[in-house]
XYZ file of C-alpha atoms in Angstrom:
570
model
C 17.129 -11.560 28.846
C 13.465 -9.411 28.589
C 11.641 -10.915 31.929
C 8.165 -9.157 30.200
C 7.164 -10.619 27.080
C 3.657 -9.350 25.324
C 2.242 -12.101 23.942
C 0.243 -11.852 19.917
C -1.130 -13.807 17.533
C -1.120 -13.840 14.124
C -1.462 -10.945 11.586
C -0.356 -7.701 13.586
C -1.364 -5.109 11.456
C 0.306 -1.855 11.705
C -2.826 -0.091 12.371
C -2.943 -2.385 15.229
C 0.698 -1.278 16.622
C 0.240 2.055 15.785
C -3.260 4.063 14.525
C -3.032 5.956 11.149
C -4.911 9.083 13.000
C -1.737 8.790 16.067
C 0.748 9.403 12.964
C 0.746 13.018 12.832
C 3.188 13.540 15.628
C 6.830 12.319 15.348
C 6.898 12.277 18.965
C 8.547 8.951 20.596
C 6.699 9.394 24.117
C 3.569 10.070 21.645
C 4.417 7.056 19.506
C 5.378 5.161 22.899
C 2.126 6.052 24.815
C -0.327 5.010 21.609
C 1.224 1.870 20.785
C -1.130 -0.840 20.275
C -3.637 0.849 22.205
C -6.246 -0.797 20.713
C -5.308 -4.400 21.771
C -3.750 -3.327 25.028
C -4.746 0.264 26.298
C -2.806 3.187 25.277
C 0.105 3.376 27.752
C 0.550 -0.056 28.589
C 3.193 -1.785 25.790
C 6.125 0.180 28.654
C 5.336 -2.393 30.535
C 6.934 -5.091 28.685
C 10.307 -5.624 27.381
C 10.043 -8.081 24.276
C 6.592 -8.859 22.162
C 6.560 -12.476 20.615
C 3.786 -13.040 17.755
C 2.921 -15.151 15.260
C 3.162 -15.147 11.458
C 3.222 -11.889 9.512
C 3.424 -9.683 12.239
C 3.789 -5.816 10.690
C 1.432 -6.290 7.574
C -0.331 -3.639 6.372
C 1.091 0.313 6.090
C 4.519 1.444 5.243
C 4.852 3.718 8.144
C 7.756 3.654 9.823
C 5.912 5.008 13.160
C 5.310 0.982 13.809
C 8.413 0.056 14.649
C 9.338 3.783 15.775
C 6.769 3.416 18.311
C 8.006 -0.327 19.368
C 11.499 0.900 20.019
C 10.165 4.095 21.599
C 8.488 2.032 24.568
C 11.737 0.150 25.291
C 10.879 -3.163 23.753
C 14.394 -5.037 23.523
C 12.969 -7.646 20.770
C 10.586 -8.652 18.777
C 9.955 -12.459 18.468
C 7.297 -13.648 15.621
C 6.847 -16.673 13.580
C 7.467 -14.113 10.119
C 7.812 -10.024 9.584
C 5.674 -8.369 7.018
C 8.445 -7.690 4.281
C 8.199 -3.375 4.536
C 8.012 -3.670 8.606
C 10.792 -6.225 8.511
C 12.893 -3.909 6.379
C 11.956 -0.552 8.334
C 12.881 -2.263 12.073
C 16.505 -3.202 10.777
C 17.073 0.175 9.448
C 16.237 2.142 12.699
C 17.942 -1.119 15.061
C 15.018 -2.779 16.191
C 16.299 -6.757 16.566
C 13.765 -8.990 15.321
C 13.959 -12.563 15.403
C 12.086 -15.253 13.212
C 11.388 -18.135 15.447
C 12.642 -21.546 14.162
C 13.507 -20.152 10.997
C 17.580 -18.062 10.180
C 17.109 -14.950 7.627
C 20.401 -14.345 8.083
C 22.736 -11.992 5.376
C 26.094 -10.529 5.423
C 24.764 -7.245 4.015
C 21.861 -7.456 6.119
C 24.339 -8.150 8.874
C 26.508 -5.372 8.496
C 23.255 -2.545 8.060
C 22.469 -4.042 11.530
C 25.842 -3.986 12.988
C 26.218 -0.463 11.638
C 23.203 0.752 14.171
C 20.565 0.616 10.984
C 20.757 2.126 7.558
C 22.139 5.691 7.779
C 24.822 4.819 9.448
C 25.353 2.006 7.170
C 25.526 4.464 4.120
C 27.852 6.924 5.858
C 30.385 4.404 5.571
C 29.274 3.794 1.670
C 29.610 7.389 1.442
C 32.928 7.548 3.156
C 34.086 4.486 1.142
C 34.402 2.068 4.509
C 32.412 -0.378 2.527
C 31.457 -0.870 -1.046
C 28.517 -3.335 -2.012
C 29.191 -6.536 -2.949
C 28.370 -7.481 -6.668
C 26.659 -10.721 -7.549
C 28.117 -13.789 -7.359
C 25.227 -15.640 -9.256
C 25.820 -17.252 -12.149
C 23.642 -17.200 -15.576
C 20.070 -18.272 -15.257
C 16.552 -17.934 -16.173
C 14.897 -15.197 -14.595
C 11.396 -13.713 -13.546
C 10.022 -9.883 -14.157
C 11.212 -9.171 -11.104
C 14.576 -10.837 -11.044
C 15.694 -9.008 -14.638
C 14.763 -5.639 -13.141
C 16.370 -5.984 -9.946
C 19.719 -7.173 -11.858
C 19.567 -4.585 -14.123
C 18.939 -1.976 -11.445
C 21.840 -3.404 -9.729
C 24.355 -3.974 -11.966
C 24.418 -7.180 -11.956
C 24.176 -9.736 -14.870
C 21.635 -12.036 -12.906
C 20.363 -12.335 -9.340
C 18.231 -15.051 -7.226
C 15.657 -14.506 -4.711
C 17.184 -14.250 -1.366
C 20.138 -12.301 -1.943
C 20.528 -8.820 -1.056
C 20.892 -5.914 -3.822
C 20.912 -2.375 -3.448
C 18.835 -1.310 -6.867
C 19.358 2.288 -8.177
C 15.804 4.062 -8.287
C 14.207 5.481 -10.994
C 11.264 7.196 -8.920
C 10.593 7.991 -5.524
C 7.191 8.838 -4.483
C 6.318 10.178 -0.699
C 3.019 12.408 0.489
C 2.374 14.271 3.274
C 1.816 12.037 5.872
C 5.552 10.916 5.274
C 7.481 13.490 3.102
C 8.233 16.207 6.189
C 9.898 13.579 8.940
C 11.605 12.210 5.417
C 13.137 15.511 4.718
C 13.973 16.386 8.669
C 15.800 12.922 8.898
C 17.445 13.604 5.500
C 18.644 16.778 6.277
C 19.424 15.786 10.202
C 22.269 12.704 8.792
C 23.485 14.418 5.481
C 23.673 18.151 5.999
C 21.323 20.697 6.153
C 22.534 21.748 2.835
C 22.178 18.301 1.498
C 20.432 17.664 -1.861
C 18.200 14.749 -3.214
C 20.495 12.513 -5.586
C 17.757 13.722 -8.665
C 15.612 16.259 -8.097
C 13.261 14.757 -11.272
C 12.814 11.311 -9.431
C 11.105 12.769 -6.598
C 7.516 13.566 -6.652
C 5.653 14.688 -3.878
C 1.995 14.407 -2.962
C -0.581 15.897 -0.691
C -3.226 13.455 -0.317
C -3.605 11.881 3.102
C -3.936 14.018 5.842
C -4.978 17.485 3.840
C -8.861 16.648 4.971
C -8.146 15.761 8.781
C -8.942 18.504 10.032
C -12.492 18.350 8.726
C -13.594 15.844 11.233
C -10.976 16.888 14.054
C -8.473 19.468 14.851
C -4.902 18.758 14.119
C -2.508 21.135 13.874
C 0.195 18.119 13.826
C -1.273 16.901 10.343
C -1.065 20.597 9.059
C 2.452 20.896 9.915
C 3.498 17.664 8.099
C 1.895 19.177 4.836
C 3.699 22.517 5.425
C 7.086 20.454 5.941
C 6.438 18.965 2.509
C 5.574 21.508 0.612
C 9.251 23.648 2.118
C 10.983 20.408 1.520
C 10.092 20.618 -2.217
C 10.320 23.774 -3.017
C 14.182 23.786 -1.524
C 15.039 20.664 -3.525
C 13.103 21.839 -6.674
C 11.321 18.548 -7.052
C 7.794 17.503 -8.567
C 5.169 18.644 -5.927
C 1.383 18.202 -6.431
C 0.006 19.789 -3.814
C -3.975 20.955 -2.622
C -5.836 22.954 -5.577
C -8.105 23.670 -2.866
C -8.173 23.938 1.119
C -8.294 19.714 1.890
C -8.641 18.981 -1.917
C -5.774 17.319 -3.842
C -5.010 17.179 -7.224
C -5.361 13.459 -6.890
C -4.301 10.068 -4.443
C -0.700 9.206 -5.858
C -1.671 5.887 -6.738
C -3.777 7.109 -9.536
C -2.502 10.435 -10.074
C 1.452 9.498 -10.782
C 0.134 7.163 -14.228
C -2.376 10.079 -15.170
C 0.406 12.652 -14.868
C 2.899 9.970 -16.981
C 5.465 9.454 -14.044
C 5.019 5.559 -14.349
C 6.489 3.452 -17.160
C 6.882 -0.503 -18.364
C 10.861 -1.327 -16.592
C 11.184 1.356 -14.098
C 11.906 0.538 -10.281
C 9.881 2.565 -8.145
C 9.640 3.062 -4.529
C 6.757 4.753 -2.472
C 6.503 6.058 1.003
C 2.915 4.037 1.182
C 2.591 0.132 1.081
C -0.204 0.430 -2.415
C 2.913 1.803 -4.446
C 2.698 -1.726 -5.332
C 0.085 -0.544 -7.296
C 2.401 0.385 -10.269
C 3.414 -2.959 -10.911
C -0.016 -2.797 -13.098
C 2.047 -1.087 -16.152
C 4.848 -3.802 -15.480
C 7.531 -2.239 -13.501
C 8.677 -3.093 -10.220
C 7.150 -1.162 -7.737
C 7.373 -1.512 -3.625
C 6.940 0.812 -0.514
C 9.280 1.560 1.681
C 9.594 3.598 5.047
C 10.998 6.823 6.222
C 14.495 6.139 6.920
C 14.219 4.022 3.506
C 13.507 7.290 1.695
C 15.956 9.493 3.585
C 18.650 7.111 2.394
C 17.013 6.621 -1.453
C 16.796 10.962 -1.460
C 20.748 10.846 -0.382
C 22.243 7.775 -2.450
C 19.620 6.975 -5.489
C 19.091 3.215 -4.316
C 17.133 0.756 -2.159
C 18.346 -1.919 -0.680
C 16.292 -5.098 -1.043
C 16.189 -8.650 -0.677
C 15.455 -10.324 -4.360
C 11.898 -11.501 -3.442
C 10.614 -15.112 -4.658
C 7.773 -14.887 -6.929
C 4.245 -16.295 -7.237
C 2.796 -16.398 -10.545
C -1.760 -16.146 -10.533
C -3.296 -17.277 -13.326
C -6.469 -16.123 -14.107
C -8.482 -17.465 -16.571
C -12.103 -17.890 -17.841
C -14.940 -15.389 -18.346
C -16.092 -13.206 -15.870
C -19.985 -12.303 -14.901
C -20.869 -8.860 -16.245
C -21.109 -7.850 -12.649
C -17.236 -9.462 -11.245
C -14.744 -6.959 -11.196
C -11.099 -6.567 -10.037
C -11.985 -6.096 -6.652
C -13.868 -9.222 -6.272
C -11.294 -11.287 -8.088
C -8.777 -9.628 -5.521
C -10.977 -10.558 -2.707
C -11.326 -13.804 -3.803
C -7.679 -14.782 -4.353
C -7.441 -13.071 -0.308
C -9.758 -15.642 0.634
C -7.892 -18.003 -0.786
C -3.792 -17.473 -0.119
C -4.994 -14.954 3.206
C -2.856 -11.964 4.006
C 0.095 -13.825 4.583
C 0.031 -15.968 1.349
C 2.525 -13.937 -0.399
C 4.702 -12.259 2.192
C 7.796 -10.590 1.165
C 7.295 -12.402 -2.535
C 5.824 -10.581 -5.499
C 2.550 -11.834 -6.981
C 2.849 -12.038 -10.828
C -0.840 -11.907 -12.963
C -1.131 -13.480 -15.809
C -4.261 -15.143 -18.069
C -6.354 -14.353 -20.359
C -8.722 -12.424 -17.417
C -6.186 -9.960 -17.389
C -6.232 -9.144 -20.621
C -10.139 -8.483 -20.244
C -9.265 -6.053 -17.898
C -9.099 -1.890 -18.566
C -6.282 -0.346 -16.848
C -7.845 1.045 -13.774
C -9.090 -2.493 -13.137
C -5.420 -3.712 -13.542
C -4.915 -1.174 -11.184
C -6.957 -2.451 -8.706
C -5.460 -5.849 -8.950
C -2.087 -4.890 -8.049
C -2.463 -2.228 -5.285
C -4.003 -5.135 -3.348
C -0.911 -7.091 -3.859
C 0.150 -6.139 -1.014
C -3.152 -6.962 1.226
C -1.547 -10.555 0.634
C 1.975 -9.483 2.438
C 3.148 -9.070 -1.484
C 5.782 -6.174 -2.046
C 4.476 -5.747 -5.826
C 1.720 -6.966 -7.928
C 2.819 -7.474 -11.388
C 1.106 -7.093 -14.360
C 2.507 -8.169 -18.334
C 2.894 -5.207 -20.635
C 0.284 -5.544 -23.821
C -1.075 -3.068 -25.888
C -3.282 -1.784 -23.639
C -0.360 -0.671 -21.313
C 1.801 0.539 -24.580
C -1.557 2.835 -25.484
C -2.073 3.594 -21.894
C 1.548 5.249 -21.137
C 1.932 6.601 -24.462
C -1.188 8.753 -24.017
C 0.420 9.857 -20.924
C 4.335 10.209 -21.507
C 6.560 10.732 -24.757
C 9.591 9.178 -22.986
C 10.523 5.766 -24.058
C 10.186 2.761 -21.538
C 11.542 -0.915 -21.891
C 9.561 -4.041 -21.546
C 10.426 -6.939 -19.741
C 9.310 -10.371 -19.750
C 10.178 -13.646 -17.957
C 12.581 -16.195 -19.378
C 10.043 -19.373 -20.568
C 11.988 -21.786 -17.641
C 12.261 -19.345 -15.078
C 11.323 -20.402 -11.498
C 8.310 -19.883 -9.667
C 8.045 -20.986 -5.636
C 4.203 -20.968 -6.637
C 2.112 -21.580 -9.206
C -2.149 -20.311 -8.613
C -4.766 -21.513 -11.294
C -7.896 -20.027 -10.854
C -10.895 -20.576 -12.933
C -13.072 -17.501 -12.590
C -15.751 -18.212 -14.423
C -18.154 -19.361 -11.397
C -16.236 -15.752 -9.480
C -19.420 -14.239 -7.422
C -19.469 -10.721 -5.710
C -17.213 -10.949 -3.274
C -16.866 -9.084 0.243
C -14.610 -8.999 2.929
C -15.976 -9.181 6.794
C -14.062 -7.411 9.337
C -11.436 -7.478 10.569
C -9.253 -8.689 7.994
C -9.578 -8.743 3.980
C -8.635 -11.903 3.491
C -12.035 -13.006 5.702
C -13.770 -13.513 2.472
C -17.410 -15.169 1.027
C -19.392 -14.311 -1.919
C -22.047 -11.678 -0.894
C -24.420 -14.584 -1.233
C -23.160 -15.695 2.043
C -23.362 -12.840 4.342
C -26.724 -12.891 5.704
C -28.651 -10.387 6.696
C -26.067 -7.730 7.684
C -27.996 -4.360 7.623
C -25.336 -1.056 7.151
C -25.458 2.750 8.070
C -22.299 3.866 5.935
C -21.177 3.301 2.382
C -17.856 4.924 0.698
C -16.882 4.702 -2.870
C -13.391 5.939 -2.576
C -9.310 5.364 -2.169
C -6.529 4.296 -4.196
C -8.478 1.031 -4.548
C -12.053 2.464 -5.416
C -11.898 5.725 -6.797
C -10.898 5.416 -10.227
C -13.632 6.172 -13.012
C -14.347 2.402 -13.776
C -15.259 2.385 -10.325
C -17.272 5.053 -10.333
C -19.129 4.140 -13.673
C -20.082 0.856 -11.970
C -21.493 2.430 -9.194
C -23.498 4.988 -11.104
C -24.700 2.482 -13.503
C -25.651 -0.007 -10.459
C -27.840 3.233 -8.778
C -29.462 5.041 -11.858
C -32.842 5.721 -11.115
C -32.732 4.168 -7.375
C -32.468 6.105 -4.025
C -29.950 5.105 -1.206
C -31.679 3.743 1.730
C -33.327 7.019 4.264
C -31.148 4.992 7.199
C -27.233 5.404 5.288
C -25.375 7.422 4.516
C -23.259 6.911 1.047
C -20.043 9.487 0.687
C -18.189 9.149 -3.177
C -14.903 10.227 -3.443
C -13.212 10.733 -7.591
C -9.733 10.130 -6.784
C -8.061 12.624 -8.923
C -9.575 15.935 -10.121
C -9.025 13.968 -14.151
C -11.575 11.416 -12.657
C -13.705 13.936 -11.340
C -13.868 15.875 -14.290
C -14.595 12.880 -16.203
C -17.251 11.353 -13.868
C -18.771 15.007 -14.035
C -18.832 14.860 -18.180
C -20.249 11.446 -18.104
C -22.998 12.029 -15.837
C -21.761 9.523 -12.859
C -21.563 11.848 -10.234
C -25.082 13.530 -11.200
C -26.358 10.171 -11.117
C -25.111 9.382 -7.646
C -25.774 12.379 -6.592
C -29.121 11.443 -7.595
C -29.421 8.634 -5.874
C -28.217 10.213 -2.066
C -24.373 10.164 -2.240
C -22.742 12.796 -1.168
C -19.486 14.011 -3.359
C -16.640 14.709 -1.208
C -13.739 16.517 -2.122
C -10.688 14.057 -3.771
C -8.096 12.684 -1.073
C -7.738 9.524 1.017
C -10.408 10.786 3.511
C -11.919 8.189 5.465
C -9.932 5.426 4.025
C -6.818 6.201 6.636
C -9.360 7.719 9.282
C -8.827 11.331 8.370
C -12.236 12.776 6.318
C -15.499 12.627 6.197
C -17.223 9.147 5.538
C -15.335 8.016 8.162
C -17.128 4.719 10.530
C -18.658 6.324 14.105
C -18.861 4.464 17.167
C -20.558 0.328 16.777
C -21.491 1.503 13.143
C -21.114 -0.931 10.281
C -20.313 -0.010 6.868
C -19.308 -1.248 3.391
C -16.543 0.320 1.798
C -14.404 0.029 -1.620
C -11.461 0.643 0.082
C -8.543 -1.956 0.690
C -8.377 -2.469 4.438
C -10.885 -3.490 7.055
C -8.593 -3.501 10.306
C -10.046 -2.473 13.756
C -9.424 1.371 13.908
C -8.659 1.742 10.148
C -11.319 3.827 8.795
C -12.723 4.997 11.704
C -13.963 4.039 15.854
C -12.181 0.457 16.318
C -15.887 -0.465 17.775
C -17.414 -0.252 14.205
C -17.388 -2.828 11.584
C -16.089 -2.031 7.894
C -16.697 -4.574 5.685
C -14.378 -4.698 1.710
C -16.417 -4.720 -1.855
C -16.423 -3.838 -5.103
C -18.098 0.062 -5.553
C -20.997 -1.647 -7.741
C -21.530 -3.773 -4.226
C -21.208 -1.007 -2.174
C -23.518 1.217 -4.117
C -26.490 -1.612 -4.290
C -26.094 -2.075 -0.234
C -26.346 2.079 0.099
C -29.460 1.399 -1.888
C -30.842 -1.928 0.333
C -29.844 -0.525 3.563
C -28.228 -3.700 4.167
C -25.077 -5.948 2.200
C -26.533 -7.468 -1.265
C -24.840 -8.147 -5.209
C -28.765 -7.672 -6.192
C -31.840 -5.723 -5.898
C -34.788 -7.641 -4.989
C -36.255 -7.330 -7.823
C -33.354 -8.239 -10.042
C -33.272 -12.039 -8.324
């Protein structure tokens, strides 16, 4: 029985366990020495031999280096109240035993991955035809989204929430950060002459650490991206990699629906927690580790427990100056980041049909900010003229049975909806903007999977046209894709910014994941449109990074301080 237990509270965030900038060396002493240095000191978690938490401990990133790192220091256990749904996953396919306090989660398939040693070993013996996966023994039924696609997928006539399925998968997404250890483990437990089950299901992208090296030297980050690129050039898959030393062609959140690699019915799984975001065009999307994606590159499925679902309805009219990121915010401030864990969040209402698609967008990727594994969105003819533009190849629409269950039902009126932000160090510590205070900034970034798009960018020009940022901050925009860019450029967003102060930074994830320029320095406090706040995230864990919309974020550049409003507007 572990004699040295580390005691946590609630929402462990995997930037917490393990920081983003540690990730670009796969080395377990590495991993081991940097766990939660930020709540502990680096090189102390060895010390301990089981960590007991509270609820939703694991939220935020997909990285398997979180639980990597855990096991790596020797910690026999993990104890918590409830697992984030992707760390929960990730720790029983490498061996790490968890255990939910009070509460069973216990599952013969689930069972046998663990007795197996985790999930490679488990799918040698698929492979070698020791054991062959159970179908369905549920009978007919009405049936969410999510439910129809996963049975489907499966091969099964209908499904519940609970039970375990192993889904075939239509696209698998990874990016630099992730793709090389991917490939080495892939190779390492299926040959070195192993090849991905579909080379045209796999796309690769270099977005997350190609820009690292602007702010500090890593060779580890550069080797990753080299790993990737070798990796896809042997297996002849899609690869969409820098047009420009640290530039990418785009962040794969909003560069795989530009490129038409994301339809309505498709199951799609990401090496990055925001894959989530494709549940905007109605498919189900989720992230998923390394070892995850190893396994999907050798067999063509995913193992997953049918998650519950909670349906958000939004309805009313919003304020000319509410967007999707304030609505998001909001419905953080009122579920928190653990209000939807290992469920998926279905949006519906008649606000969502207000919505363009990058708004939708924006909706969903923060799905999982709530411990949600997608963020669903019904396909209308927006979607339909959306994809089409994109993609000749045909895609099937799903919709929910009229009496199919729910575990929640949200009704939210957002007709009253202010600007919204989120105060550190958590998004789901939300007030309007009205609220804040005086709380005076030196950094701004429009930017990220979250902020980037051109809506986002059009709101931010249109709230600085003809203003100046403020002489004390600094403002840093980032298009994310070079089709955004090019667009902003045509439209005359980015001379506007520009303009106003901003500086135009090259696309990529950047400061967002602590690796580019715009990134927080020591005890500074900024506002950014980006989708985490955690200690650490976006830069020195002593600053403060407070969440908003880009129109929000570009009128605080402009006050030198957080405000909806200039002066002169109230």
């Amino acid at each position: 029985m572990p004699n040295q237990v580390l005691y946590l509270g609630d929402d462990i965030n995997t930037d917490d366990i393990i920081p983003a900038q540690r990730g670009t060396d796969d080395n377990l002493g590495h991993l081991a020495h940097y766990a939660f240095e930020h709540l502990i000191g680096a090189g102390n978690l060895r010390r301990y031999d089981a960590i007991e938490a509270g609820f939703n401990f694991g939220c935020g990133s997909s990285r398997e280096f979180a639980p990597i790192a855990i096991k790596a220091a020797g910690i026999q256990i993990v104890r918590a109240r409830s697992f984030a749904e992707i760390f929960y996953r990730n720790s029983i396919n490498i061996g790490l035993p968890l255990e939910i306090i009070v509460q069973s989660r216990e599952n013969p398939v689930i069972d046998r991955i663990t007795k197996a040693g985790g999930l490679i070993e488990f799918n040698q013996q698929r492979r070698q035809k020791a054991f062959a996966v159970p179908n369905s023994d549920t009978s007919a039924r009405p049936m969410t989204v999510t439910e129809k696609l996963l049975a489907k997928a499966s091969n099964n006539s209908f499904v519940r929430s609970g039970e375990v399925v192993f889904a075939k998968v239509d696209l698998a997404m990874s990016h630099d950060a992730i793709a090389g250890p991917v490939g080495q483990l892939f190779y390492e437990h299926f040959g070195s002459d192993a090849r991905v089950w579909d080379s045209q299901k796999v796309v690769l992208v270099a977005d997350h650490f190609i820009q690292i090296n602007d702010i500090r030297r890593d060779t580890g980050a550069v080797s990753m991206y080299q790993q990737m690129v070798a990796f896809a050039r042997d297996q002849g898959c899609h690869l969409f990699d820098i047009v420009s030393p640290g530039e990418a062609a785009g962040i794969c959140h909003v560069l795989l629906p530009e490129k038409g690699f994301i339809r309505p019915g498709m199951i799609i799984a990401g090496t990055d927690s925001h894959s989530c975001t494709y549940g905007a065009f109605g498919c189900f999307a989720t992230g998923v580790g390394s070892t995850d994606m190893a396994n999907i590159f050798a067999m063509g499925d995913l193992w997953i427990q049918v998650p519950a679902t909670l349906r958000i309805e939004l309805s009313g009219s919003l304020s000319p100056h509410v967007s999707a990121k304030d609505i998001i915010l909001f419905i953080l401030g009122q579920i928190g980041c653990d209000g939807a864990t290992g469920k998926v969040i279905e949006f519906d209402g008649d606000i969502i049909k207000q919505l363009p698609m990058d708004e939708r967008m924006t909706l969903s990727n923060m799905a999982i900010e709530c411990g949600a594994v997608c963020g669903l969105m019904p396909v209308d003819e927006l979607t339909r003229q959306y994809v089409n533009s994109r993609t000749s190849a045909p895609f099937e629409e799903v919709t929910p049975d009229l009496d199919a269950e729910y575990e929640q039902v949200y009704r939210f009126d957002l007709s009253q909806l202010e600007p919204q932000v989120a105060k550190p160090p958590k998004p789901d510590q939300v007030v309007s903007v009205s609220q804040v205070g005086q709380a005076p900034i030196t950094r701004a970034f429009i930017g990220s999977c979250t902020g980037g798009k051109l809506y986002d960018l059009a709101q931010a020009a249109a709230a600085l046209a003809g203003r100046r940022i403020a002489p004390n901050v600094s403002l840093f925009v980032v298009p994310a894709s070079q089709e955004v860019r090019r667009q902003a450029e045509a439209l005359g967003y980015l001379d506007v910014l520009e303009q106003a102060g901003a500086q135009i930074l090259k696309s990529g994830c950047g400061a967002c994941i602590n690796a580019g320029r715009g990134v927080l320095a020591r005890n500074e406090v900024g506002i950014y449109s980006t989708n985490r706040n955690f200690k650490g995230r976006s830069g020195d864990p002593s600053a403060q990074n407070y969440l908003a919309s880009p129109r929000t974020v570009a009128i605080s550049a402009a006050c030198g301080k957080i405000a909806d409003r200039f002066e002169t507007d109230a």
